CSV table of C-alpha atoms and ligand atoms in Angstrom, one decimal:
chain,number,residue,atom,x,y,z
A,7,MET,CA,-5.2,22.7,58.8
A,8,GLY,CA,-5.2,18.4,58.4
A,9,PHE,CA,-6.2,17.9,54.7
A,10,THR,CA,-4.1,15.4,51.9
A,11,HIS,CA,-3.8,16.7,48.6
A,12,GLU,CA,-1.9,15.2,45.7
A,13,THR,CA,-1.6,17.5,42.9
A,14,LEU,CA,-1.1,15.8,39.1
A,15,PRO,CA,2.3,16.1,37.4
A,16,GLN,CA,2.4,17.6,34.0
A,17,ARG,CA,4.2,20.3,32.1
A,18,VAL,CA,2.3,23.2,31.1
A,19,ARG,CA,3.1,26.2,28.9
A,20,PHE,CA,1.9,28.9,27.5
A,21,ALA,CA,3.3,29.6,24.3
A,22,ALA,CA,1.6,32.2,22.7
A,23,GLY,CA,1.9,32.1,18.4
A,24,GLU,CA,4.7,29.2,19.8
A,25,ALA,CA,2.8,25.7,19.6
A,26,ASP,CA,4.0,24.3,17.1
A,27,SER,CA,7.6,24.6,18.2
A,28,ALA,CA,6.2,24.1,21.7
A,29,VAL,CA,4.8,20.4,20.5
A,30,ARG,CA,8.2,19.3,18.8
A,31,GLU,CA,10.1,19.7,21.8
A,32,GLU,CA,7.5,18.1,24.1
A,33,VAL,CA,7.2,15.2,21.4
A,34,GLU,CA,11.1,15.4,21.9
A,35,LEU,CA,10.9,14.9,25.8
A,36,LEU,CA,8.8,11.9,25.4
A,37,GLY,CA,11.3,10.4,23.0
A,38,ALA,CA,8.2,9.8,20.5
A,39,ARG,CA,8.7,9.7,16.9
A,40,ARG,CA,5.0,8.4,15.5
A,41,ALA,CA,2.6,11.0,16.5
A,42,MET,CA,-1.6,10.6,16.2
A,43,VAL,CA,-2.8,14.1,15.2
A,44,ILE,CA,-6.1,13.9,16.8
A,45,ALA,CA,-8.6,17.2,16.0
A,46,SER,CA,-12.1,17.8,13.8
A,47,PRO,CA,-12.5,18.1,10.3
A,48,ARG,CA,-13.0,22.0,11.0
A,49,GLY,CA,-9.1,22.1,13.1
A,50,ALA,CA,-7.4,19.8,10.8
A,51,GLY,CA,-5.8,22.2,9.0
A,52,VAL,CA,-4.3,24.0,12.3
A,53,ALA,CA,-3.4,20.8,13.4
A,54,ARG,CA,-1.4,20.5,10.8
A,55,ALA,CA,0.5,23.2,11.1
A,56,VAL,CA,1.0,23.2,15.2
A,57,THR,CA,2.6,19.4,14.3
A,58,ALA,CA,4.8,20.5,10.9
A,59,GLY,CA,7.5,19.7,13.6
A,60,ILE,CA,7.3,16.1,14.2
A,61,GLY,CA,7.0,13.0,12.7
A,62,VAL,CA,3.5,12.5,11.8
A,63,ALA,CA,2.2,9.4,10.9
A,64,VAL,CA,-1.8,9.9,11.0
A,65,LEU,CA,-4.0,12.7,11.6
A,66,HIS,CA,-7.2,11.3,12.9
A,67,ASP,CA,-10.5,13.6,11.9
A,68,GLY,CA,-13.2,11.6,13.4
A,69,VAL,CA,-14.0,14.0,16.2
A,70,ARG,CA,-17.6,13.4,17.8
A,71,GLU,CA,-18.6,14.8,21.5
A,72,HIS,CA,-19.4,13.0,24.1
A,73,VAL,CA,-16.4,10.3,22.6
A,74,PRO,CA,-19.5,7.7,21.3
A,75,ILE,CA,-18.0,4.2,22.3
A,76,GLU,CA,-17.9,3.2,18.8
A,77,VAL,CA,-16.2,6.8,18.1
A,78,ALA,CA,-12.7,5.5,20.4
A,79,GLU,CA,-12.7,2.1,19.0
A,80,ALA,CA,-11.9,3.2,15.8
A,81,ALA,CA,-9.5,5.7,17.3
A,82,ARG,CA,-7.9,3.2,19.3
A,83,ALA,CA,-7.9,0.5,15.9
A,84,VAL,CA,-6.0,3.6,14.1
A,85,ALA,CA,-3.2,4.3,16.6
A,86,ALA,CA,-2.8,0.3,16.8
A,87,GLU,CA,-3.1,0.6,12.8
A,88,HIS,CA,-0.3,3.4,13.0
A,89,ASP,CA,2.1,2.3,15.0
A,90,VAL,CA,1.8,5.1,16.7
A,91,ASP,CA,4.2,6.6,20.4
A,92,VAL,CA,2.6,9.9,20.9
A,93,VAL,CA,-1.3,11.5,21.1
A,94,VAL,CA,-1.5,15.2,20.0
A,95,PRO,CA,-5.1,16.3,20.0
A,96,VAL,CA,-5.7,19.7,18.4
A,97,GLY,CA,-9.1,21.1,19.4
A,98,GLY,CA,-12.0,21.3,21.8
A,99,GLY,CA,-12.6,18.7,24.6
A,100,SER,CA,-14.3,16.4,22.2
A,101,ALA,CA,-10.2,16.0,20.6
A,102,THR,CA,-8.7,15.9,23.7
A,103,GLY,CA,-11.5,13.5,25.3
A,104,LEU,CA,-11.2,11.6,21.9
A,105,ALA,CA,-7.3,11.5,22.6
A,106,LYS,CA,-8.0,10.2,27.0
A,107,ALA,CA,-10.2,7.3,25.1
A,108,VAL,CA,-7.0,6.3,22.8
A,109,ALA,CA,-4.4,6.7,25.7
A,110,LEU,CA,-6.9,5.0,28.5
A,111,THR,CA,-6.5,1.9,26.9
A,112,THR,CA,-3.1,1.9,25.5
A,113,GLY,CA,-1.4,3.8,27.9
A,114,LEU,CA,0.1,6.1,25.1
A,115,PRO,CA,0.9,9.4,26.6
A,116,VAL,CA,-0.9,12.4,25.0
A,117,VAL,CA,0.2,16.3,24.6
A,118,ALA,CA,-2.6,18.5,24.3
A,119,VAL,CA,-2.9,21.7,22.4
A,120,PRO,CA,-6.5,22.9,23.6
A,121,THR,CA,-8.4,25.4,21.4
A,122,THR,CA,-11.0,26.2,23.5
A,123,TYR,CA,-11.8,26.6,27.6
A,124,ALA,CA,-13.3,23.2,28.3
A,125,GLY,CA,-10.0,22.5,30.9
A,126,SER,CA,-10.2,18.6,29.9
A,127,GLU,CA,-6.0,18.5,29.1
A,128,ALA,CA,-5.9,19.6,32.9
A,129,THR,CA,-7.7,16.3,34.4
A,130,ASP,CA,-7.3,13.0,34.5
A,131,VAL,CA,-11.4,12.4,34.0
A,132,TRP,CA,-12.4,10.5,30.9
A,133,GLY,CA,-15.5,9.9,29.1
A,134,LEU,CA,-17.3,7.6,27.2
A,135,THR,CA,-21.3,6.7,25.7
A,136,THR,CA,-22.8,4.2,25.4
A,137,ASP,CA,-26.2,3.4,23.6
A,138,GLY,CA,-26.5,7.2,24.8
A,139,THR,CA,-25.6,6.6,28.6
A,140,LYS,CA,-22.4,8.7,29.1
A,141,THR,CA,-19.7,7.1,31.5
A,142,THR,CA,-17.0,8.9,33.4
A,143,GLY,CA,-14.0,8.0,35.3
A,144,THR,CA,-10.7,8.6,36.3
A,145,ASP,CA,-7.3,7.2,35.0
A,146,ARG,CA,-3.5,8.8,35.8
A,147,ARG,CA,-2.8,7.6,32.1
A,148,VAL,CA,-5.5,9.5,30.2
A,149,LEU,CA,-3.4,13.0,31.9
A,150,PRO,CA,-2.2,14.5,28.9
A,151,ARG,CA,1.8,14.5,29.9
A,152,ALA,CA,1.7,18.0,28.6
A,153,VAL,CA,0.2,21.0,27.1
A,154,VAL,CA,0.6,23.2,25.1
A,155,TYR,CA,-1.6,27.0,25.1
A,156,ASP,CA,-0.9,29.1,22.0
A,157,ALA,CA,-3.2,31.6,22.9
A,158,SER,CA,-3.2,32.6,18.9
A,159,LEU,CA,-5.4,29.6,17.8
A,160,THR,CA,-8.2,30.9,20.1
A,161,LEU,CA,-9.0,33.4,18.5
A,162,ASP,CA,-11.7,32.9,15.7
A,163,LEU,CA,-13.1,31.2,18.9
A,164,PRO,CA,-16.8,32.5,18.7
A,165,ALA,CA,-18.6,35.1,20.5
A,166,ALA,CA,-21.1,32.3,21.7
A,167,LEU,CA,-18.6,29.8,22.1
A,168,THR,CA,-16.1,31.5,24.2
A,169,ALA,CA,-18.6,32.9,26.7
A,170,THR,CA,-20.2,29.7,27.4
A,171,SER,CA,-17.1,27.9,27.1
A,172,GLY,CA,-15.4,30.1,29.9
A,173,LEU,CA,-18.4,30.1,31.9
A,174,ASN,CA,-17.9,26.6,31.5
A,175,ALA,CA,-14.0,26.8,32.9
A,176,LEU,CA,-16.1,29.0,35.4
A,177,ALA,CA,-18.3,26.1,36.8
A,178,HIS,CA,-14.8,23.9,37.4
A,179,ALA,CA,-13.8,27.1,39.7
A,180,VAL,CA,-16.7,27.0,41.5
A,181,ASP,CA,-17.6,23.8,42.2
A,182,ALA,CA,-13.8,22.8,43.1
A,183,LEU,CA,-15.2,24.9,46.4
A,184,TRP,CA,-17.5,22.0,47.4
A,185,ALA,CA,-16.4,18.6,45.8
A,186,PRO,CA,-15.8,15.7,47.7
A,187,ARG,CA,-11.7,16.7,48.3
A,188,ALA,CA,-11.9,20.7,48.3
A,189,ASP,CA,-8.6,21.1,50.2
A,190,PRO,CA,-7.4,25.3,51.4
A,191,ILE,CA,-5.0,24.3,48.0
A,192,ASN,CA,-7.4,23.5,45.6
A,193,ALA,CA,-9.4,26.4,46.8
A,194,ALA,CA,-6.4,29.3,46.4
A,195,LEU,CA,-5.7,27.8,42.7
A,196,ALA,CA,-10.0,27.9,41.8
A,197,GLY,CA,-10.2,31.4,43.6
A,198,GLU,CA,-7.7,33.2,41.6
A,199,GLY,CA,-8.8,31.2,38.1
A,200,ALA,CA,-12.8,32.4,39.1
A,201,ARG,CA,-10.7,36.0,39.3
A,202,ALA,CA,-9.1,35.9,35.9
A,203,LEU,CA,-11.7,34.3,34.2
A,204,ALA,CA,-14.4,37.2,35.7
A,205,ALA,CA,-12.4,40.1,34.3
A,206,ALA,CA,-10.5,38.1,30.9
A,207,LEU,CA,-13.7,37.2,29.6
A,208,PRO,CA,-15.9,40.1,29.8
A,209,ALA,CA,-13.0,41.5,28.4
A,210,VAL,CA,-12.0,38.8,25.2
A,211,LEU,CA,-16.1,40.0,24.2
A,212,ASP,CA,-15.2,43.2,23.4
A,213,ALA,CA,-11.4,42.4,22.1
A,214,PRO,CA,-12.0,39.3,20.3
A,215,ARG,CA,-9.0,38.9,18.7
A,216,ASP,CA,-6.5,40.0,21.6
A,217,VAL,CA,-3.8,37.7,21.9
A,218,ALA,CA,-3.3,38.4,25.6
A,219,VAL,CA,-6.7,38.9,27.0
A,220,ARG,CA,-7.3,34.8,25.4
A,221,GLU,CA,-4.0,34.2,26.9
A,222,ARG,CA,-5.6,35.5,30.8
A,223,VAL,CA,-8.4,33.2,29.9
A,224,LEU,CA,-6.7,30.3,29.3
A,225,TYR,CA,-4.8,30.9,32.5
A,226,GLY,CA,-7.8,31.4,34.3
A,227,THR,CA,-9.3,28.3,32.4
A,228,TYR,CA,-5.3,25.8,33.6
A,229,LEU,CA,-6.7,27.2,37.4
A,230,ALA,CA,-9.7,26.4,37.5
A,231,SER,CA,-9.2,22.8,35.4
A,232,THR,CA,-6.4,21.6,38.4
A,233,ALA,CA,-8.8,23.1,41.1
A,234,PHE,CA,-11.5,21.0,39.8
A,235,ALA,CA,-9.2,17.5,38.8
A,236,SER,CA,-7.5,18.2,42.7
A,237,ALA,CA,-11.1,18.5,44.2
A,238,GLY,CA,-13.3,16.4,42.4
A,239,SER,CA,-17.1,16.7,40.8
A,240,GLY,CA,-19.3,18.8,43.2
A,241,LEU,CA,-23.3,19.2,42.2
A,242,HIS,CA,-23.0,21.4,39.4
A,243,HIS,CA,-20.8,18.5,37.4
A,244,LYS,CA,-22.9,16.1,38.5
A,245,ILE,CA,-26.4,17.7,37.0
A,246,CYS,CA,-24.4,18.9,33.8
A,247,HIS,CA,-23.8,15.5,33.5
A,248,VAL,CA,-26.8,13.9,33.4
A,249,LEU,CA,-28.5,16.7,31.6
A,250,GLY,CA,-25.8,16.5,28.8
A,251,GLY,CA,-25.6,12.2,28.4
A,252,ARG,CA,-29.4,11.9,29.0
A,253,PHE,CA,-30.7,14.5,27.3
A,254,ASP,CA,-28.6,15.2,24.9
A,255,LEU,CA,-27.9,19.4,25.7
A,256,PRO,CA,-24.9,21.1,24.5
A,257,HIS,CA,-22.0,20.8,26.7
A,258,ALA,CA,-20.4,24.4,27.6
A,259,ALA,CA,-24.1,25.9,27.6
A,260,THR,CA,-25.3,23.5,29.6
A,261,HIS,CA,-23.2,24.6,32.2
A,262,ALA,CA,-23.3,28.4,31.3
A,263,VAL,CA,-27.1,28.1,32.4
A,264,VAL,CA,-27.0,26.1,35.4
A,265,LEU,CA,-24.2,27.3,37.6
A,266,PRO,CA,-25.9,30.6,38.2
A,267,HIS,CA,-28.3,27.9,39.8
A,268,VAL,CA,-26.5,25.5,42.4
A,269,LEU,CA,-24.5,28.9,43.6
A,270,ALA,CA,-28.0,30.2,44.6
A,271,LEU,CA,-28.3,27.1,46.0
A,272,ASN,CA,-24.7,26.3,47.8
A,273,ALA,CA,-23.5,30.4,48.5
A,274,PRO,CA,-26.0,30.4,51.7
A,275,HIS,CA,-24.4,27.1,53.2
A,276,ALA,CA,-20.9,27.7,52.0
A,277,PRO,CA,-19.7,31.1,53.6
A,278,ASP,CA,-16.1,30.7,52.9
A,279,ALA,CA,-16.6,29.8,48.8
A,280,ASP,CA,-19.1,32.4,49.4
A,281,ARG,CA,-16.4,35.4,50.3
A,282,ARG,CA,-13.6,34.0,48.6
A,283,LEU,CA,-15.8,34.0,45.2
A,284,ALA,CA,-17.0,37.0,45.6
A,285,GLU,CA,-13.7,38.3,46.0
A,286,ALA,CA,-12.5,37.0,42.5
A,287,PHE,CA,-16.0,38.7,41.8
A,288,GLY,CA,-14.6,41.7,42.8
A,289,SER,CA,-18.9,42.1,44.0
A,290,THR,CA,-20.6,42.2,47.1
A,291,SER,CA,-21.6,38.4,46.7
A,292,ALA,CA,-21.0,35.5,44.9
A,293,ALA,CA,-24.3,35.5,43.4
A,294,ALA,CA,-24.3,38.7,42.0
A,295,GLY,CA,-21.0,38.3,41.1
A,296,LEU,CA,-21.8,35.7,38.5
A,297,ALA,CA,-25.4,37.6,38.0
A,298,ASP,CA,-22.9,40.8,36.6
A,299,LEU,CA,-21.3,38.4,34.5
A,300,HIS,CA,-23.4,36.5,33.0
A,301,ASP,CA,-25.4,40.1,31.4
A,302,ARG,CA,-22.0,40.6,30.5
A,303,LEU,CA,-21.7,38.0,28.1
A,304,ASP,CA,-25.3,37.4,27.1
A,305,VAL,CA,-25.2,33.4,27.4
A,306,PRO,CA,-28.8,31.5,26.8
A,307,ARG,CA,-30.2,31.4,29.9
A,308,GLY,CA,-32.8,28.9,30.3
A,309,LEU,CA,-32.2,25.3,29.7
A,310,ALA,CA,-35.9,24.9,27.5
A,311,GLU,CA,-33.1,27.3,25.1
A,312,LEU,CA,-31.2,24.5,24.9
A,313,GLY,CA,-34.1,21.7,24.6
A,314,LEU,CA,-34.7,20.2,28.0
A,315,ARG,CA,-38.7,20.0,28.3
A,316,ASP,CA,-40.7,20.2,31.2
A,317,GLU,CA,-41.8,16.9,31.3
A,318,GLN,CA,-38.2,15.6,31.6
A,319,VAL,CA,-37.8,17.1,35.3
A,320,ALA,CA,-38.7,15.0,36.8
A,321,GLU,CA,-36.5,12.2,35.7
A,322,ALA,CA,-34.1,14.4,35.4
A,323,ALA,CA,-34.0,14.6,39.4
A,324,GLU,CA,-34.2,11.3,39.8
A,325,ALA,CA,-30.7,10.2,37.3
A,326,ILE,CA,-29.9,13.6,39.3
A,327,LEU,CA,-30.2,12.4,42.9
A,328,PRO,CA,-28.0,9.4,43.6
A,329,SER,CA,-24.4,11.1,42.4
A,330,VAL,CA,-25.2,13.9,45.0
A,331,PRO,CA,-21.8,14.7,46.6
A,332,PRO,CA,-21.8,13.5,50.7
A,333,SER,CA,-20.2,17.0,50.4
A,334,ASN,CA,-22.2,19.7,49.7
A,335,PRO,CA,-22.6,22.4,51.7
A,336,ALA,CA,-26.5,22.4,50.9
A,337,PRO,CA,-29.2,19.3,51.7
A,338,VAL,CA,-30.2,18.0,48.4
A,339,ASP,CA,-33.3,15.6,48.2
A,340,LEU,CA,-35.6,15.1,45.3
A,341,GLU,CA,-37.4,18.2,45.6
A,342,VAL,CA,-34.6,20.6,45.8
A,343,LEU,CA,-33.2,19.0,42.2
A,344,GLU,CA,-36.8,19.2,40.9
A,345,ALA,CA,-37.1,22.8,42.3
A,346,LEU,CA,-33.8,23.6,41.0
A,347,LEU,CA,-33.9,22.6,37.5
A,348,ARG,CA,-37.6,24.5,37.1
A,349,ALA,CA,-35.6,27.3,37.4
A,350,ALA,CA,-32.3,26.7,36.0
A,351,LEU,CA,-35.8,25.3,32.8
A,352,ARG,CA,-36.7,29.5,32.5
A,353,GLY,CA,-34.0,30.5,33.6
B,19,LIG,P1,-16.0,20.7,21.5
B,19,LIG,O1,-14.5,20.3,21.9
B,19,LIG,O2,-17.0,19.8,20.8
B,19,LIG,O3,-15.8,22.0,20.4
B,19,LIG,C1,-17.1,22.7,20.2
B,19,LIG,C2,-17.3,23.4,18.9
B,19,LIG,O4,-16.0,24.9,19.0
B,19,LIG,C3,-16.4,22.4,17.6
B,19,LIG,O5,-17.5,22.5,16.5
B,19,LIG,C4,-15.1,22.6,17.3
B,19,LIG,O6,-14.7,21.8,16.3
B,19,LIG,C5,-14.9,24.2,17.5
B,19,LIG,N1,-13.8,24.9,17.7
B,19,LIG,C6,-12.7,24.3,18.8
B,19,LIG,N2,-11.9,25.2,18.5
B,19,LIG,C7,-12.3,26.1,18.1
B,19,LIG,C8,-11.5,27.4,17.8
B,19,LIG,N3,-10.1,28.1,18.5
B,19,LIG,N4,-12.4,28.1,17.0
B,19,LIG,C9,-13.5,27.9,16.0
B,19,LIG,N5,-13.9,26.9,16.5
B,19,LIG,C10,-13.4,25.9,17.9
B,19,LIG,O7,-16.5,21.4,22.9
B,19,LIG,P2,-15.8,21.7,24.7
B,19,LIG,O8,-17.4,22.2,24.9
B,19,LIG,O9,-14.8,22.1,23.6
B,19,LIG,O10,-15.6,20.1,24.9
B,19,LIG,C11,-17.0,19.5,25.2
B,19,LIG,C12,-16.8,18.1,25.8
B,19,LIG,O11,-15.5,18.2,26.2
B,19,LIG,C13,-17.9,17.2,26.3
B,19,LIG,O12,-17.7,15.8,25.7
B,19,LIG,C14,-17.2,17.5,27.9
B,19,LIG,O13,-17.2,16.6,28.6
B,19,LIG,C15,-15.8,17.0,28.2
B,19,LIG,N6,-14.9,18.1,28.6
B,19,LIG,C16,-14.0,16.8,29.4
B,19,LIG,C17,-13.6,16.8,29.9
B,19,LIG,C18,-12.5,16.4,31.6
B,19,LIG,O14,-12.3,17.0,32.6
B,19,LIG,N7,-12.9,15.0,30.8
B,19,LIG,C19,-13.8,18.7,31.1
B,19,LIG,C20,-14.2,19.4,30.2
B,19,LIG,C21,-15.4,19.3,29.2
C-alpha cells in the first residue's frame, strides 16, 4: 500500500434540533462576534432562528445558483461594509457556495449549516460563473471551519429535490472511487457513504418527516463529500460541470441522470469499485443496485427532460474531452463521450 492521503481539517457536528446552540458554540470557538448570515429569501426565516444566539451584523439573501461573479462581488462588498468576522451560510449548495466566494477573497472563516445533500460544506472546492462559464478551483480558505448538520432543518425538502440532491451526494461517493487521488482511505469513506445513502434515501421518501432517517442521509452525504474532496473530481463531475455551466441544466437532477451512465462505462474496468458499490447497495452489481435505487426514487430519466437538446451533444462532448481525468478506468474519446451523452439524453 503506497499512497499519501491528506485529511481536510474541519469540525463536524450532528445536532438534530439544536442547530442554534451548536452554531453559537462554533462561532464562540472562533472568537467571532459579527456574523454575515447568508440564506436565500426562502431560507431567511430558518437562518434567523438558527443564528439567534450569535451576533449577526447582516443577513444577506442575494443567493443565486452557480454563484455568478456579480453576486459574489456584491456579497464581498456587504461583508466589508459590515466589518464581519465570520460567514454563516444556512441553506443548500448555493448558499454555501456564496459563503465560499466571500471566504476566497477575504479569508473569513465559515460555519456552514447545510439544508440539502449537495455536500459543498465538506469540500475546499469553490465555483464562480462569469459570462455563463463556470470556473472551479480548490483553496483551503473556502473549507468551512465547522459544519452543523441539523436534520430537522431538512424535513421540508420536497420529495423531488430530496431524491435528486441525495443522488448528487451519492455521485460524490461513486466518482471518488476512480478520481485522480483515489486511495484506500477515501474509498472506505465512499463505500460507507454509498451504503448509508442507498439505505436511507428510499426510507426518507417513505417517511419525509422522520428526523432520524433524514440524519442518516446527512451522514452519508458528509462521508461521500469527504471522499470526493480527498479524491478529486472524476469523469462524472467533469461531465456534470460542463452540462451545468454551459447549458444551465439543474445541478442535482443532472447528477442524478448522468450517474448510471458513467457507472455503466467505468464499472467493467474498475472491479474493486464495482464490488464495493455492489456491497453498499446490497446488489449483485453496482449498476443493478443503482438502477434499483433510481426506480425507487422516481427521478428524471433523461437529460432531454432537463433541457439538453440533441444538437448540443457534440458541443458538450468536445467541451468535456480536455478535462477527462487520466485516472479514468475506461478509455474515453470523443466517440465514447457522445455515446454516453446520447444514452443519458434519452435516459
Ligand atoms: P440550492 O442550494 O440551489 O437549493 C435548491 C433549492 O432548494 C433552492 O430553491 C433552495 O432555496 C431550496 N432549499 C434548500 N434547502 C431547503 C430545505 N431544507 N427545504 C426546502 N427547500 C430548500 O441547490 P443545491 O443542489 O443544494 O446546490 C447546488 C449548488 O451547489 C450548485 O451551484 C453546485 O455547483 C454547488 N455545489 C458545490 C459543491 C462544492 O464542493 N463546491 C458541491 C456540491 C454542489
